[in-house]
XYZ file of C-alpha atoms in Angstrom:
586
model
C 186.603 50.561 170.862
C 188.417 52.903 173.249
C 190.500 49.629 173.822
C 191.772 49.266 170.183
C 192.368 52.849 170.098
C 194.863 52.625 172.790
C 196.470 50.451 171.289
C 196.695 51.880 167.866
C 198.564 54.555 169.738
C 201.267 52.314 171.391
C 201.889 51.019 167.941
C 201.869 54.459 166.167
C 204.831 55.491 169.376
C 206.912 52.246 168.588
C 206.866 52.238 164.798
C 207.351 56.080 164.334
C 209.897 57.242 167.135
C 208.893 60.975 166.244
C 205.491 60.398 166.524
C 203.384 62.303 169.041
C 200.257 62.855 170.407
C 198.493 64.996 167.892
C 199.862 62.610 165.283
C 203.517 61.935 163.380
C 205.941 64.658 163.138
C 207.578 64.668 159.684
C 209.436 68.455 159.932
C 212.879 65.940 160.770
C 212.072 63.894 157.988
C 211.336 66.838 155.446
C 214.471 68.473 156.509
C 216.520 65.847 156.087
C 215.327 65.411 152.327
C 216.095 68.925 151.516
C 219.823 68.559 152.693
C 220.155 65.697 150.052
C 218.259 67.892 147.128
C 221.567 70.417 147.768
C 224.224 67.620 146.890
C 226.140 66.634 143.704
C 224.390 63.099 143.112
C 222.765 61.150 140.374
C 219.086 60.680 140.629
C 219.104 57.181 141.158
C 221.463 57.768 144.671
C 219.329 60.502 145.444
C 216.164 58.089 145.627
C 218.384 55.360 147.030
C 219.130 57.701 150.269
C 215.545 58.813 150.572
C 214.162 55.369 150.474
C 216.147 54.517 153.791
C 214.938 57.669 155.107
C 211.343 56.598 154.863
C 211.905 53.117 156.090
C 213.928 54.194 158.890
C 211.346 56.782 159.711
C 208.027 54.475 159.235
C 210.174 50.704 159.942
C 207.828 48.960 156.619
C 209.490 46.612 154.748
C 209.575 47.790 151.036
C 209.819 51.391 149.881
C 209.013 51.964 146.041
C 208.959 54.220 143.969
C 207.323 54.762 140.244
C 208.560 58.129 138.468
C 206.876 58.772 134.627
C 209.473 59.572 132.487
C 209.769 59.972 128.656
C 206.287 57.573 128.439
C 208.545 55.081 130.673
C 207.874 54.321 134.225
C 211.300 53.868 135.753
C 210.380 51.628 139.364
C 213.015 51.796 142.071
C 212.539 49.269 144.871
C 214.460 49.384 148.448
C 214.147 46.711 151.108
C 214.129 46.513 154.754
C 216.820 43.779 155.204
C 218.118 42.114 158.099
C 220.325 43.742 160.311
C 219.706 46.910 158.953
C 221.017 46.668 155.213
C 219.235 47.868 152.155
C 219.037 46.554 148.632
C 218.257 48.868 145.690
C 216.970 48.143 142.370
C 215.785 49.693 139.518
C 213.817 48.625 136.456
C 211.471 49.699 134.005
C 207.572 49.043 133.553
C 205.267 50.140 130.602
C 202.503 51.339 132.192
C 199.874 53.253 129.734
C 196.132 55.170 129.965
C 194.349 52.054 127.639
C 192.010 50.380 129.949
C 192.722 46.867 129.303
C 192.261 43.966 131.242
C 192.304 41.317 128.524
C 193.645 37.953 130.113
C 196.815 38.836 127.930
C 197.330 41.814 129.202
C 200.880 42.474 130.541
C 200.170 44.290 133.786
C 199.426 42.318 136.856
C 195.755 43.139 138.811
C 197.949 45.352 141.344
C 199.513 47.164 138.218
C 196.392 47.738 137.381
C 194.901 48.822 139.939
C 198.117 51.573 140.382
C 197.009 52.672 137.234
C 193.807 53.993 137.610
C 195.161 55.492 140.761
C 197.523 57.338 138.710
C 194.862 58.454 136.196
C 192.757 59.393 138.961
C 190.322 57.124 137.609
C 188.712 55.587 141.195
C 185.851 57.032 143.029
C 186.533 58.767 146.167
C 183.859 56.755 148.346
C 185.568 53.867 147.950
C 186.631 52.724 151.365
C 190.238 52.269 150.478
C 190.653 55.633 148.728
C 191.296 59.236 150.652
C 190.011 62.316 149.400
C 193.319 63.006 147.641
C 192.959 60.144 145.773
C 195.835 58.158 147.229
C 195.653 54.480 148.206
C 195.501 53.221 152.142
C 194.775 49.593 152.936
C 195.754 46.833 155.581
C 195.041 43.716 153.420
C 195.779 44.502 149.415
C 194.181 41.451 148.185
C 190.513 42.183 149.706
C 191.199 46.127 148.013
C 192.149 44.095 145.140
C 188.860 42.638 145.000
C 186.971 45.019 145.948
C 188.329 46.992 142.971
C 187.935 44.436 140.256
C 184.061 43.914 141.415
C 183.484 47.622 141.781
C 184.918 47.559 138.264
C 182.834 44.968 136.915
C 186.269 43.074 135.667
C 185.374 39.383 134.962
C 186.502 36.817 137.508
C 187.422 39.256 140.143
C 188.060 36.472 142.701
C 190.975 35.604 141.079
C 193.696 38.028 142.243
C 197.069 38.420 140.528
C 199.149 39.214 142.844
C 202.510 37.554 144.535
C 204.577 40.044 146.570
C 203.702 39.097 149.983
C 202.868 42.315 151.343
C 199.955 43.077 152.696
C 199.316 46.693 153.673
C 200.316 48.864 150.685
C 200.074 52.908 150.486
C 200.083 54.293 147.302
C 200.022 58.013 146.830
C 200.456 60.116 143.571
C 203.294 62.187 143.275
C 203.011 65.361 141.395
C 204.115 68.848 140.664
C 202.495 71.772 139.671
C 199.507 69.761 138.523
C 201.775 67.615 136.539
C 201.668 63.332 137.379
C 205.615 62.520 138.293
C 204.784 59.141 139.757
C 203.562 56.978 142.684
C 204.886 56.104 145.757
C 204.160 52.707 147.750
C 205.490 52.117 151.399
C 204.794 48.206 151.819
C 204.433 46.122 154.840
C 204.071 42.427 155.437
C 201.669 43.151 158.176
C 198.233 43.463 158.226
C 196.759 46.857 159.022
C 200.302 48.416 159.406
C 199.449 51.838 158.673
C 196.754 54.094 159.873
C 194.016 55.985 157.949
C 193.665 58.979 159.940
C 197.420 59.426 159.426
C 196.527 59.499 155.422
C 197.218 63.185 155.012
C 200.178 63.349 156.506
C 201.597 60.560 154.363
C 200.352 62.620 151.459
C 201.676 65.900 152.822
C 205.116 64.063 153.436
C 204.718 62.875 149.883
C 204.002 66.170 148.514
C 207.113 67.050 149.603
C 209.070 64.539 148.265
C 207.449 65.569 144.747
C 209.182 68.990 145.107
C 212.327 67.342 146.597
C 212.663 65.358 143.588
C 211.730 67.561 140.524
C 214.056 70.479 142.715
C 216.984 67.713 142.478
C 216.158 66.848 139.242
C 216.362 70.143 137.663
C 219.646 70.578 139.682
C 221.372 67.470 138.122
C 219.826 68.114 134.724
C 221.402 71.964 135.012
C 224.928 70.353 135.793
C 224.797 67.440 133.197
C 223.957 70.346 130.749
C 226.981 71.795 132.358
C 229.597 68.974 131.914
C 228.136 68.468 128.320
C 229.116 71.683 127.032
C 232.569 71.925 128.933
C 233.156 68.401 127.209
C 231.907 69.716 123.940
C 234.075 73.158 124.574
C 237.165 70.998 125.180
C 237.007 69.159 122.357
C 236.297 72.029 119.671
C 239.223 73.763 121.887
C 241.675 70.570 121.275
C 240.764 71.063 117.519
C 242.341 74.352 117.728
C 245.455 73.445 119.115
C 248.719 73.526 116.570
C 251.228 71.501 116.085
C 248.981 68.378 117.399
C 248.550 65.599 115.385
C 245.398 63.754 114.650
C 246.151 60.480 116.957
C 246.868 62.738 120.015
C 243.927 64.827 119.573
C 241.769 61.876 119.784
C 243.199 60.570 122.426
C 242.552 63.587 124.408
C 239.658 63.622 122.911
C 239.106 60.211 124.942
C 240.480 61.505 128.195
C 238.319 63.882 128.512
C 234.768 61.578 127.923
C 234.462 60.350 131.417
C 233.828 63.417 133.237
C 230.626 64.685 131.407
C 229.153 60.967 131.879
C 226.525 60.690 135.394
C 229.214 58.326 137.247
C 232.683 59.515 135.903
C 234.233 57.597 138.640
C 233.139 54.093 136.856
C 233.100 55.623 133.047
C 235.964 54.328 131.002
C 235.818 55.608 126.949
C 237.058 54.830 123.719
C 237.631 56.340 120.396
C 238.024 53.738 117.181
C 239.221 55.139 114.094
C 241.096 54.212 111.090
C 241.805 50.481 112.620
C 243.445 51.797 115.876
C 241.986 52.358 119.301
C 241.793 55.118 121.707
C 241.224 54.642 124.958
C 241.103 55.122 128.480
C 243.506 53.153 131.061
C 240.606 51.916 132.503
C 238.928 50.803 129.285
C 237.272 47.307 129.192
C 234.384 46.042 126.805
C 231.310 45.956 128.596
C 227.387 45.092 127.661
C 226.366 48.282 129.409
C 227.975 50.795 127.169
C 226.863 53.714 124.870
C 228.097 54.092 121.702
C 228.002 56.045 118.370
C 229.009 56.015 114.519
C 231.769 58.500 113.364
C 230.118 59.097 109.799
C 232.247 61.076 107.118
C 231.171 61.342 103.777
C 228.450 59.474 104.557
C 230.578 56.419 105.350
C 231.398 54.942 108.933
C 234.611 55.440 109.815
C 235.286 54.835 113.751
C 232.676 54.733 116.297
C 233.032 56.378 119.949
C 232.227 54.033 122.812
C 231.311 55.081 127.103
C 231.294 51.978 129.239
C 230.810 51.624 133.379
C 233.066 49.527 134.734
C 230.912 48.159 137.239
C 227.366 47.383 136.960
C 225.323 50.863 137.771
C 220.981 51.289 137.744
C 218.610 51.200 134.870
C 218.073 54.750 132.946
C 216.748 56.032 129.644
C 219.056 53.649 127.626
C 220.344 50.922 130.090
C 222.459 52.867 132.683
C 222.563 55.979 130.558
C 220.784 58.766 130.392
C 218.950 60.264 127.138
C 220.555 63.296 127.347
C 224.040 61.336 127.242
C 222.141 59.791 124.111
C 222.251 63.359 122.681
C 226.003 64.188 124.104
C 227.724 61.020 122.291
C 226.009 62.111 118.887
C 227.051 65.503 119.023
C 230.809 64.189 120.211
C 230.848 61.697 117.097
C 229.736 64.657 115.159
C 232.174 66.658 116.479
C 235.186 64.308 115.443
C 233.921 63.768 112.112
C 234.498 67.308 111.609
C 238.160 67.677 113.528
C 239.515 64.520 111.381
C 238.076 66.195 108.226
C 239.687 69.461 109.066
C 243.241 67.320 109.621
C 242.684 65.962 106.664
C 242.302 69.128 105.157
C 244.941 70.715 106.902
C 247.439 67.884 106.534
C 246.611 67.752 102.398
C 247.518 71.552 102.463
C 250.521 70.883 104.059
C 251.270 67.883 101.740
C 250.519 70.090 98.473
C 252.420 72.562 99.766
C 255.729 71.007 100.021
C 255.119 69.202 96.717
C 254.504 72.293 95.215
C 257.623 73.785 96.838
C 259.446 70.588 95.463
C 257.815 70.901 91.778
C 259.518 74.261 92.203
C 262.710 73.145 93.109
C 262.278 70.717 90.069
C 261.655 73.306 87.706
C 264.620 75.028 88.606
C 267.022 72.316 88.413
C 265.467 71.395 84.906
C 266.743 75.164 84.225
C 270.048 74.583 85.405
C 270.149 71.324 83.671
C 269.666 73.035 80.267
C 272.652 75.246 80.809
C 274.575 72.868 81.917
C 273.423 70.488 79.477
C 274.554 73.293 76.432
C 277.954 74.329 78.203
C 278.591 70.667 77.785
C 277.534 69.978 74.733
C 280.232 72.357 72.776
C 283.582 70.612 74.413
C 281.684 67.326 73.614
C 281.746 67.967 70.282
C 285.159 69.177 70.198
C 286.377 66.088 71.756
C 284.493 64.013 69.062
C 285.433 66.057 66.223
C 289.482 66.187 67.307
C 288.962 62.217 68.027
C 287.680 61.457 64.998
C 290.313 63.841 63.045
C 293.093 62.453 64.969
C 291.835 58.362 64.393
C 292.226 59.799 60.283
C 295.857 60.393 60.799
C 298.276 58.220 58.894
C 300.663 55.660 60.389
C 298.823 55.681 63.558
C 299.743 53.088 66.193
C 296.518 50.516 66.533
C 296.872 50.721 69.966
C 296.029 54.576 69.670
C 293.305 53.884 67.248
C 291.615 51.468 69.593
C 291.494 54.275 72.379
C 290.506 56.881 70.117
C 287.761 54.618 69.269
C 286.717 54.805 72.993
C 287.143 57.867 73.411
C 284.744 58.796 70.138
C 282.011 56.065 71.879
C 282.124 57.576 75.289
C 281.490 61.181 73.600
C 278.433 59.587 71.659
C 276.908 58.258 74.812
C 277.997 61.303 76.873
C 276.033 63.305 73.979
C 273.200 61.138 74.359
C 272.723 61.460 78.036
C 273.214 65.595 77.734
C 269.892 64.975 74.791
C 267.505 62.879 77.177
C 268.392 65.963 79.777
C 267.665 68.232 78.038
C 264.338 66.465 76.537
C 263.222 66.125 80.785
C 264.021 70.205 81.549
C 261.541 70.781 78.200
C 264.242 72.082 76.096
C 263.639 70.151 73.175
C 260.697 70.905 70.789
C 257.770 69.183 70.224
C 257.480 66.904 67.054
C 254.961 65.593 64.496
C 256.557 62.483 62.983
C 256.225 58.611 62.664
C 256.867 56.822 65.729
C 258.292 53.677 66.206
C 257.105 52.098 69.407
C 259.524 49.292 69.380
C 262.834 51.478 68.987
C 261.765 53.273 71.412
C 261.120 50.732 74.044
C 264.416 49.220 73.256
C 266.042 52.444 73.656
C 264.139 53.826 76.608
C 265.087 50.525 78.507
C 269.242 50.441 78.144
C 269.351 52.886 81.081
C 266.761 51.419 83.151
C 268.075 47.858 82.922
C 271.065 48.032 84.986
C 268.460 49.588 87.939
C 265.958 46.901 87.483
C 269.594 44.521 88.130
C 270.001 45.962 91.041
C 266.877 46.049 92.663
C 266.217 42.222 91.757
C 263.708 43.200 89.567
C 263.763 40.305 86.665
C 262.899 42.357 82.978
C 260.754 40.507 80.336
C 260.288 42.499 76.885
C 257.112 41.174 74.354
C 258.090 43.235 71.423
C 255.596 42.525 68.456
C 257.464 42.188 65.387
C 255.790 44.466 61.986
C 254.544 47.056 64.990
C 252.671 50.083 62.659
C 253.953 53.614 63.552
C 251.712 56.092 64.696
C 252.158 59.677 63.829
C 253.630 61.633 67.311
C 256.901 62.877 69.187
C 259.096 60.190 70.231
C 260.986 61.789 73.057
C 257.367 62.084 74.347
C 256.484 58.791 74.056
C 259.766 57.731 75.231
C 259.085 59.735 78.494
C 255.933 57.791 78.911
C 257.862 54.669 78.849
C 260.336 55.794 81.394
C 257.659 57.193 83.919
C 255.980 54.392 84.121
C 259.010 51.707 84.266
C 260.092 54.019 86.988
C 256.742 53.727 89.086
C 256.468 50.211 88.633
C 260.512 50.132 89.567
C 259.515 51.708 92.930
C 256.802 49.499 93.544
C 258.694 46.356 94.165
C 260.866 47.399 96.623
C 261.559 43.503 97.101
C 262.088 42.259 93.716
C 259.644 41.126 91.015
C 259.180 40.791 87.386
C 258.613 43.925 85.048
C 257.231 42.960 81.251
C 256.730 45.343 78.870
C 254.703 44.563 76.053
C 253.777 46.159 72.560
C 251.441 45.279 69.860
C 248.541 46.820 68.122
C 245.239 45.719 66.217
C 243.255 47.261 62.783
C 243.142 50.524 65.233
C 245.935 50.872 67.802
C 248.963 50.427 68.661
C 249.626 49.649 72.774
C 252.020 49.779 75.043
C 251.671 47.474 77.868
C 253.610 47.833 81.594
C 252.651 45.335 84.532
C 254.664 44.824 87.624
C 254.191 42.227 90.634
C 254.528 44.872 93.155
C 252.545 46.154 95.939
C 249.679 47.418 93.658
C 247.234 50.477 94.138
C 244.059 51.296 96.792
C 241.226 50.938 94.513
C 240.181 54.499 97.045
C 242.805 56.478 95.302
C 243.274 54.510 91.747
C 240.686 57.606 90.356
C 242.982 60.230 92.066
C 246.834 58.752 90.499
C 246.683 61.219 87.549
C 245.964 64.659 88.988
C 249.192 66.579 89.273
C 251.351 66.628 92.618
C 249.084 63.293 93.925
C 251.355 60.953 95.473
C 251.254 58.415 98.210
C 254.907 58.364 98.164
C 257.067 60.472 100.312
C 258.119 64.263 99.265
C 261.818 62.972 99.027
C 261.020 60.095 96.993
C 258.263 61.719 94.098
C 256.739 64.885 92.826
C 253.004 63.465 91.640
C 253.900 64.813 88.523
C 255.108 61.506 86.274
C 251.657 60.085 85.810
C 250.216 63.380 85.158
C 252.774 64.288 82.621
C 252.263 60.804 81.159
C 248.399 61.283 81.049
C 248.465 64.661 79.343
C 251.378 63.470 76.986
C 248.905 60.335 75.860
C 245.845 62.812 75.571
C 248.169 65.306 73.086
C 248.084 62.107 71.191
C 244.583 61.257 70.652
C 245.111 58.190 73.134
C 244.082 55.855 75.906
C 245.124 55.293 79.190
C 243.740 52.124 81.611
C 244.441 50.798 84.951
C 244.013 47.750 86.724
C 245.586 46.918 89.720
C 244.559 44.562 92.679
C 246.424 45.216 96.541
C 249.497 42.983 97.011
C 249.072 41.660 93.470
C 250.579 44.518 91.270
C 249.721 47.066 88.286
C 248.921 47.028 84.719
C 249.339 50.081 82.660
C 247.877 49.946 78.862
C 248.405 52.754 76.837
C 246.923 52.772 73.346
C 247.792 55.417 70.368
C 245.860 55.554 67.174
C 247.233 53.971 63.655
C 246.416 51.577 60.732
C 247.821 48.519 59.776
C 248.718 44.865 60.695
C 250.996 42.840 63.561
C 251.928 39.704 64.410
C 254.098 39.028 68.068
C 257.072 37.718 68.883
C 259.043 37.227 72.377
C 262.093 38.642 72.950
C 264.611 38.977 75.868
């Protein structure tokens, strides 16, 4: 006996070099934890640096460690390797309270056996089990058997268990009376550790439990830190002026890295409105951490946190579940910066169209003056033509150019008319209207235009068309507002057709284009006043509103149908009685 007991005590000097003769010193050890609870590192590094503490401090081959976190048990394993290396790795078991041990259970025997240790569910007189409750043995599968038939668990001959260890210490971590986890120190030897030494593994582990919840608290202080810088920056960006939507997100990316656990491997990116913004760094990864940018209840982007390289396990892969909560509130957060642009950037746009309408409305003012300073030497020169062409003996030659000169005032007057009928000067009327003259007339100036632009003109004029009871110079407004909008929608040629004829009821006016077509998004929007998806220099808004209250004055219909890249069909119908039959023309 005395004999084995020497030699215990060699062994206990060469495997534990501060070990002396009143048993293991673990002061070094303990300080040399708390200098790594003071530093800036993520958890997982943090175990990763105390696991080679222990096995350079007790020379076993596996240190392991099982913290309880959000009902998961995260398990981080570090090896005694050749030539003094160390491999790391982290994974996740379910481990629960139900006391299972169904064949299709899917915890191993030794699993299960941690369990109950963790529940404190094992009697204390158990040979294998200190006061403290914490595990102790020098050949795992005998404990293993000796638990399963202390259990009563069928078969308990059969042991589960591969690893290839065979002492194993397992003692409970916990803080404050609160379970944290277990920790296992693992040799391949038999009877590697010593029992009498049990409470100082379990003081040394004690320690550890404060080490880590101290460090934890620590890095979940300064995570709650970089979240709300990141979330300050980015309502702070949002205030900025004079910055556009596009750069604000792509500061917005910039800035994601840093409040993520490794910001030295985190690469970002912002997807919005079909265009990406990202990081230098960015690449698309399996380990990444994303979420929907939802406005009006619709996705619109999506922001996305990748590592670069492959990091440990967390809460959700490599990420933690409070960056879970951080990407939310950041996708929340943009949702509400692009809807204030929007806002901001509609203001600005209604603004200057307003500003424009204004402009409008004073030219139309100066139109009308112009428009009756002219009219009065018009008719002079028409009346003194006319007199002059009634002359007798007059050369033909001069009769021909009077005659000229008598058609270019008639035009010239009927130019200064439709001017003065588009600055409102001319009163309202209450009279039959023929659709057909009108159409005929309202297209002589816009002919010449459509020429030019390589639009091709087609005319379906029904012959016997009914009047309808309205004011022409109206109506013929509504013709010329819309040839115009379909003009400006084939900006690279097409075919316009305008089309009239009318049933037992109405009497329509038909104008379709081949051109580029509305966004069935804003097709609901095209008649409120000062919309436009044109630019302020090149419309007002105001032409389909005008035409929209001008068909309303007349008890009639408006409908739309237009398909992207395929072109626009306006049908407007008026009210009436009587009978058609159609004819092509032009």
């Amino acid at each position: 006996m005395a004999k084995k007991q020497k030699i215990e005590e060699e062994i206990t000097k060469s495997f534990y070099p501060l070990a002396s003769s009143k048993g293991i010193d673990i002061s070094s050890l303990t300080m040399r934890m708390a200098e790594y609870v003071t530093q800036d590192i993520p958890v997982v590094v943090f175990i990763q640096e105390i696991s080679k503490l222990f096995l350079s401090f007790f020379k076993c081959d596996r240190f392991e460690l099982w913290l309880y976190e959000n009902q998961h048990c995260h398990r981080y394993l570090t090896d005694w390797q050749s030539g003094g290396t160390f491999e790391h790795q982290s994974r996740i078991c379910l481990l629960d309270k139900a006391d299972t041990d169904e064949e299709d259970s899917p915890l191993s025997d030794f699993e299960k056996l941690c369990r109950d240790i963790f529940y404190e569910k094992l009697e204390k007189y158990l040979p294998f089990i200190s006061k403290r409750g914490s595990l102790l043995t020098g050949d795992i599968i005998e404990t293993i058997k000796a638990w399963k038939r202390q259990a009563g668990l069928h078969r308990w001959a059969n042991v589960e268990y591969d690893e290839g260890f065979n002492s194993v210490i397992a003692i409970p971590l916990s803080c404050l009376k609160e379970k944290i986890g277990l920790l296992f120190l693992k040799s391949k030897k038999s009877d590697f550790f010593f029992k009498k030494n049990i409470e100082l593994y379990e003081e040394l582990v004690r320690d550890l439990s404060f080490a880590l919840i101290t460090h934890q608290t620590q890095q979940n202080l300064q995570e709650r830190v970089k979240e709300l810088s990141c979330l300050y920056s980015i309502a702070h960006l949002a205030t900025l002026p004079n910055l556009v939507l596009e750069d604000v997100l792509q500061k917005i990316t910039e800035l994601l890295p840093r409040a993520w656990q490794y910001p030295r491997v985190a690469a970002a990116r912002i997807f919005y409105d079909g265009v990406d913004y990202k990081t230098t760094d960015f690449t698309a990864s399996p380990d990444k951490q994303s979420a929907a940018i939802v406005i009006d209840n619709k996705k619109k982007g999506e922001v996305e946190v990748v590592y670069t390289q492959k990091m440990p396990l967390q809460d959700e892969g490599p990420f933690l579940a409070a960056e879970r909560h951080l990407i939310d509130a950041i996708a929340s957060e943009i949702a509400l910066i692009i809807t204030q642009k929007q806002v901001e950037e509609e203001h600005k746009r209604l603004h200057a169209q307003l500003m424009q309408a204004d402009r409008l409305g004073t030219l139309g003012q100066v139109a009308a003056g112009v428009a009756h300073e002219l009219n009065e030497p018009l008719g002079n020169i028409l009346g003194f033509a006319q007199l002059a062409m009634k002359a007798p003996e007059m050369p033909h030659q001069t009769v021909k150019d009077l005659e000229k000169i008598v058609t270019a005032a008639l035009h010239s007057r009927e130019v200064i008319r439709k001017l003065l009928f588009f600055a409102r000067q001319v009163p309202s009327k209450n009279e039959p209207v023929k659709l057909n003259e009108i159409a005929a007339n309202g297209l002589f100036f816009l002919e010449s235009r459509c020429a030019k632009a390589g639009i091709e003109m087609v005319r379906y004029l029904a012959a016997n068309l009914p009047p309808f009871q309205g004011d022409a110079s109206q109506i013929h407004q509504v013709l010329v507002n819309l040839v115009v909008n379909a003009i400006q929608a084939m900006p690279d040629g097409g075919t316009l057709t305008i089309r009239t004829h009318a049933d037992d009821k109405w009497v329509y006016l038909t104008v379709q284009d081949t051109g580029d077509g509305i966004d069935e998004k804003i097709i609901k929007k095209i008649f409120l006043p000062f919309f436009t998806t044109k630019d302020i220099n090149n419309g007002t808004g105001l032409g389909l509103a005008v035409v929209d209250d001008i068909v309303t004055a007349h008890r009639g219909k408006i409908t739309v149908e237009s398909k992207k890249g395929e072109g626009t069909v306006f049908v407007i119908s008026f009210p009436h009685k009587g009978n058609q039959e159609e004819t092509k023309e032009g």
